[in-house]
């Protein structure tokens, strides 16, 4: 790999990373406006038109606040905690294909940070590293609320890892590959003459299991027991202040974006425009770069729809009790995922077997 | 290995973001010393127990949940390579299907055992 290639890769990586970080302020605004819409109140409306600059004002305020370190904490782990959550949630962006490819400077550039063969495994393994940040943050704070929140959160996150692995195994079985790019490639065109050729028609149960489990993985509201403010004040981030507190929320929203991106990639055709094939688009639009632009826009649109569903669910559904939460994972989602794998395997055998 | 290099670059950017957050918030924020501010947040309760150490022993059940998770996650990991080759192996007959069905029976028995003994009831 020579120097130009290295710089191209670096610039591409930076662009994709910044694009995913941009989701954070946008989502904060969308979430607060969505909450206001559902609860029939105006929401943020002072900073800029419709309060769109509210997240920027919040970030500046966080930056200019004191960052107190309580005297009972374990300083090293306390300082590491928020960043150990932010790092894995940033790293999993690498696995997500945001578009096909562009032709610039006489080179083919894939619109994905790293086109690795084991992208799905990479996603699963790195995303589960976030537990360490939660545990470190909660334990090092030396506070009852934080410790309880961290324990709840870790047992919740690891419980919902298994349904995710099972439904990922289902997707891998259907597509026959670990590469997210290959999976998207297989979802091109039209199915049965009127449906877009999406994975969700073939594995609806897998989608359901993954969708519910990702809610729990991202600590969103029907499963936000770790930070249930009525019982635990703030959960594992009770003792944090200033930008370190904001780092937890940045990680949460980046996780949300990558979770939606994973759902779009596995079940909603990734970057493909519904019903249309890439070669047809290339024929109509003429240039591969314009096609790539359309694809990225399509990918963003699909992610936005899913993010809106996340916000909608958060402000509509009440919180679970802890035993209900554990029972949902072990009693419902894991058997459902297992049954899904077995039924899919048997069906595949009857349709494609010798 | 060259395919993994961009992940290293992304890791560098992420570390730079974290370091930037840490340094900026320490540079820009004020530092005002106050004794009460540095005490542990405890809703105003003056309890000497809370002020020294909150890391009291917790319920054994959480440990049990972690062990059960480990077992089931390894079983889930066994599914992944199987799933990768399953569709291609269909040309050779039903061998892999039968092997997986036997394996699933063991997993389901384990799940039933966990529920029979009520191991997951943390509260």
XYZ file of C-alpha atoms in Angstrom, chain A residues 1 5-6 9-14 17 21 62-74 79 82-83 86-87 90-94 113-118 120-122 124 139-145 147-148 151-152 154-155 157-159 161-162 165-166 168-170 172-178 186 233 238-239 241-244 247 250 254 322-323 326-327 330-332 334-335 338 341-342 344-346 348-349 352-354, chain B residues 1-43 45 49-59 61-62 64-97 100-101 103-105 107-108 111 114-115 120-123:
210
model
C 0.000 0.000 0.000
C -3.640 4.943 -1.231
C -3.024 5.423 2.472
C -8.134 5.519 2.920
C -7.525 7.976 5.750
C -9.687 10.686 4.201
C -12.457 8.202 3.464
C -12.316 6.871 7.028
C -12.411 10.376 8.470
C -16.508 8.696 10.935
C -20.661 11.426 14.666
C -20.811 20.710 28.608
C -17.334 21.789 27.481
C -17.254 24.879 29.683
C -18.419 23.094 32.827
C -16.107 21.885 35.554
C -15.187 18.218 35.436
C -15.223 17.200 39.094
C -13.637 13.906 40.158
C -15.197 12.765 43.447
C -12.602 11.868 46.054
C -13.731 8.268 46.658
C -13.397 7.107 43.047
C -10.762 4.941 41.419
C -11.474 8.441 33.639
C -16.729 6.851 29.168
C -13.989 6.457 26.566
C -17.048 5.547 23.001
C -14.171 3.589 21.417
C -16.777 4.204 17.010
C -14.889 1.133 15.827
C -17.930 -0.822 14.633
C -18.579 1.881 12.038
C -15.739 0.255 10.081
C -14.077 1.843 5.920
C -12.797 -1.728 5.819
C -14.143 -4.345 3.427
C -13.366 -7.355 5.618
C -14.737 -10.857 5.100
C -15.813 -11.243 8.709
C -20.634 -9.348 10.842
C -18.421 -11.134 13.377
C -16.393 -7.941 13.778
C -20.820 -8.504 17.064
C -17.628 0.283 39.689
C -15.036 3.050 39.791
C -17.614 5.663 40.812
C -17.864 4.012 44.234
C -21.529 4.888 44.485
C -24.443 2.559 45.211
C -26.536 3.875 42.351
C -22.744 0.067 40.980
C -26.328 -1.211 40.811
C -24.571 -4.553 37.311
C -28.054 -4.344 35.832
C -24.041 -5.606 32.157
C -26.395 -8.506 32.872
C -26.417 -6.383 27.690
C -24.876 -9.848 27.907
C -28.308 -11.492 28.048
C -26.126 -10.709 23.084
C -27.285 -14.289 22.546
C -25.844 -13.927 17.753
C -28.682 -16.329 16.925
C -27.035 -13.117 12.974
C -26.442 -16.855 12.474
C -29.799 -16.977 10.720
C -25.417 -15.802 7.727
C -27.156 -19.078 6.923
C -29.471 -17.355 4.455
C -26.842 -15.266 2.669
C -24.019 -17.788 2.985
C -21.395 -15.176 3.885
C -20.100 -13.087 6.810
C -27.566 -10.217 -2.799
C -30.880 8.498 39.669
C -24.460 9.264 38.156
C -21.036 10.514 39.262
C -20.030 15.469 34.866
C -19.081 17.755 32.040
C -18.023 16.282 28.695
C -17.395 12.835 30.200
C -19.380 10.963 26.064
C -22.441 10.280 22.247
C -23.540 6.381 17.691
C -36.063 -6.264 35.621
C -37.354 -9.852 35.876
C -34.543 -11.114 31.764
C -37.494 -13.366 30.975
C -34.077 -16.001 27.994
C -37.689 -17.198 27.826
C -38.846 -15.629 24.580
C -33.589 -17.126 22.631
C -36.131 -19.939 22.017
C -33.354 -21.082 17.964
C -32.742 -21.183 12.837
C -34.211 -24.704 12.845
C -35.045 -21.826 8.235
C -32.620 -24.734 7.965
C -35.420 -27.237 7.293
C -33.778 -24.360 2.956
C -33.305 -28.119 2.854
C -32.596 -26.376 -2.206
C -31.703 -29.838 -0.920
C -30.650 -32.562 -3.265
C -4.148 -8.321 6.883
C -4.194 -5.232 4.680
C -7.991 -5.150 4.817
C -7.776 -4.501 8.554
C -5.490 -1.475 8.242
C -8.366 1.052 7.862
C -9.734 -0.206 11.176
C -6.442 0.823 12.764
C -6.797 4.262 11.186
C -10.353 4.527 12.492
C -9.068 3.483 15.923
C -6.537 6.326 15.797
C -9.280 8.833 14.936
C -11.453 7.507 17.768
C -8.592 7.776 20.264
C -7.966 11.322 19.039
C -11.628 12.176 19.624
C -11.509 10.740 23.162
C -8.266 12.537 23.975
C -9.670 15.748 22.540
C -12.773 15.500 24.704
C -10.685 14.799 27.802
C -8.149 17.565 27.235
C -10.674 20.206 26.128
C -13.007 19.688 29.034
C -10.099 19.897 31.472
C -8.706 23.021 29.799
C -11.938 24.950 29.399
C -13.788 24.040 32.578
C -13.272 26.036 35.762
C -11.756 24.465 38.876
C -13.444 25.558 42.077
C -12.611 23.600 45.196
C -15.479 22.753 47.512
C -15.550 19.950 50.040
C -19.148 18.835 49.514
C -18.837 18.718 45.757
C -16.249 15.969 45.937
C -18.288 13.716 48.207
C -20.229 10.787 46.784
C -23.697 11.604 45.516
C -26.122 10.124 48.017
C -29.326 12.221 48.081
C -27.954 11.155 53.388
C -20.990 3.524 55.149
C -21.630 5.194 51.813
C -18.778 7.641 52.119
C -16.039 5.074 52.427
C -16.923 2.210 50.149
C -19.991 1.286 48.133
C -18.477 -1.925 46.781
C -20.265 -4.305 49.097
C -20.790 -7.936 48.067
C -23.573 -8.318 45.542
C -25.930 -11.147 44.872
C -27.179 -14.586 41.010
C -25.437 -12.001 38.848
C -24.615 -17.131 37.748
C -26.170 -15.106 34.924
C -22.670 -14.377 33.635
C -21.713 -18.075 33.681
C -24.918 -19.115 31.901
C -24.352 -16.372 29.351
C -20.850 -17.701 28.705
C -22.162 -21.211 28.045
C -24.916 -20.069 25.717
C -22.732 -17.579 23.907
C -20.221 -20.309 23.101
C -23.087 -22.407 21.804
C -24.234 -19.460 19.715
C -20.700 -19.077 18.405
C -20.798 -22.707 17.282
C -23.791 -21.838 15.110
C -21.940 -19.192 13.097
C -19.414 -21.334 11.161
C -22.086 -23.952 10.690
C -24.414 -21.338 9.204
C -21.696 -20.142 6.834
C -21.356 -23.460 5.032
C -24.897 -24.752 5.462
C -26.374 -23.601 2.170
C -23.525 -24.945 0.094
C -23.541 -28.225 1.970
C -27.136 -28.889 0.944
C -25.845 -30.326 -2.328
C -24.283 -33.130 -0.307
C -27.429 -34.161 1.546
C -28.862 -33.594 4.987
C -25.793 -34.379 7.106
C -25.304 -30.871 8.478
C -29.032 -30.422 9.084
C -27.428 -29.190 13.896
C -30.783 -30.633 15.003
C -26.964 -29.932 18.733
C -30.115 -27.800 19.118
C -31.755 -30.505 21.212
C -29.156 -26.414 23.780
C -32.900 -26.603 24.378
C -32.336 -23.910 28.487
C -31.855 -23.277 33.517
C -35.533 -22.432 33.751
C -32.177 -16.299 36.008
C -34.430 -14.797 38.677
C -31.984 -12.129 39.824
C -34.352 -10.320 42.178
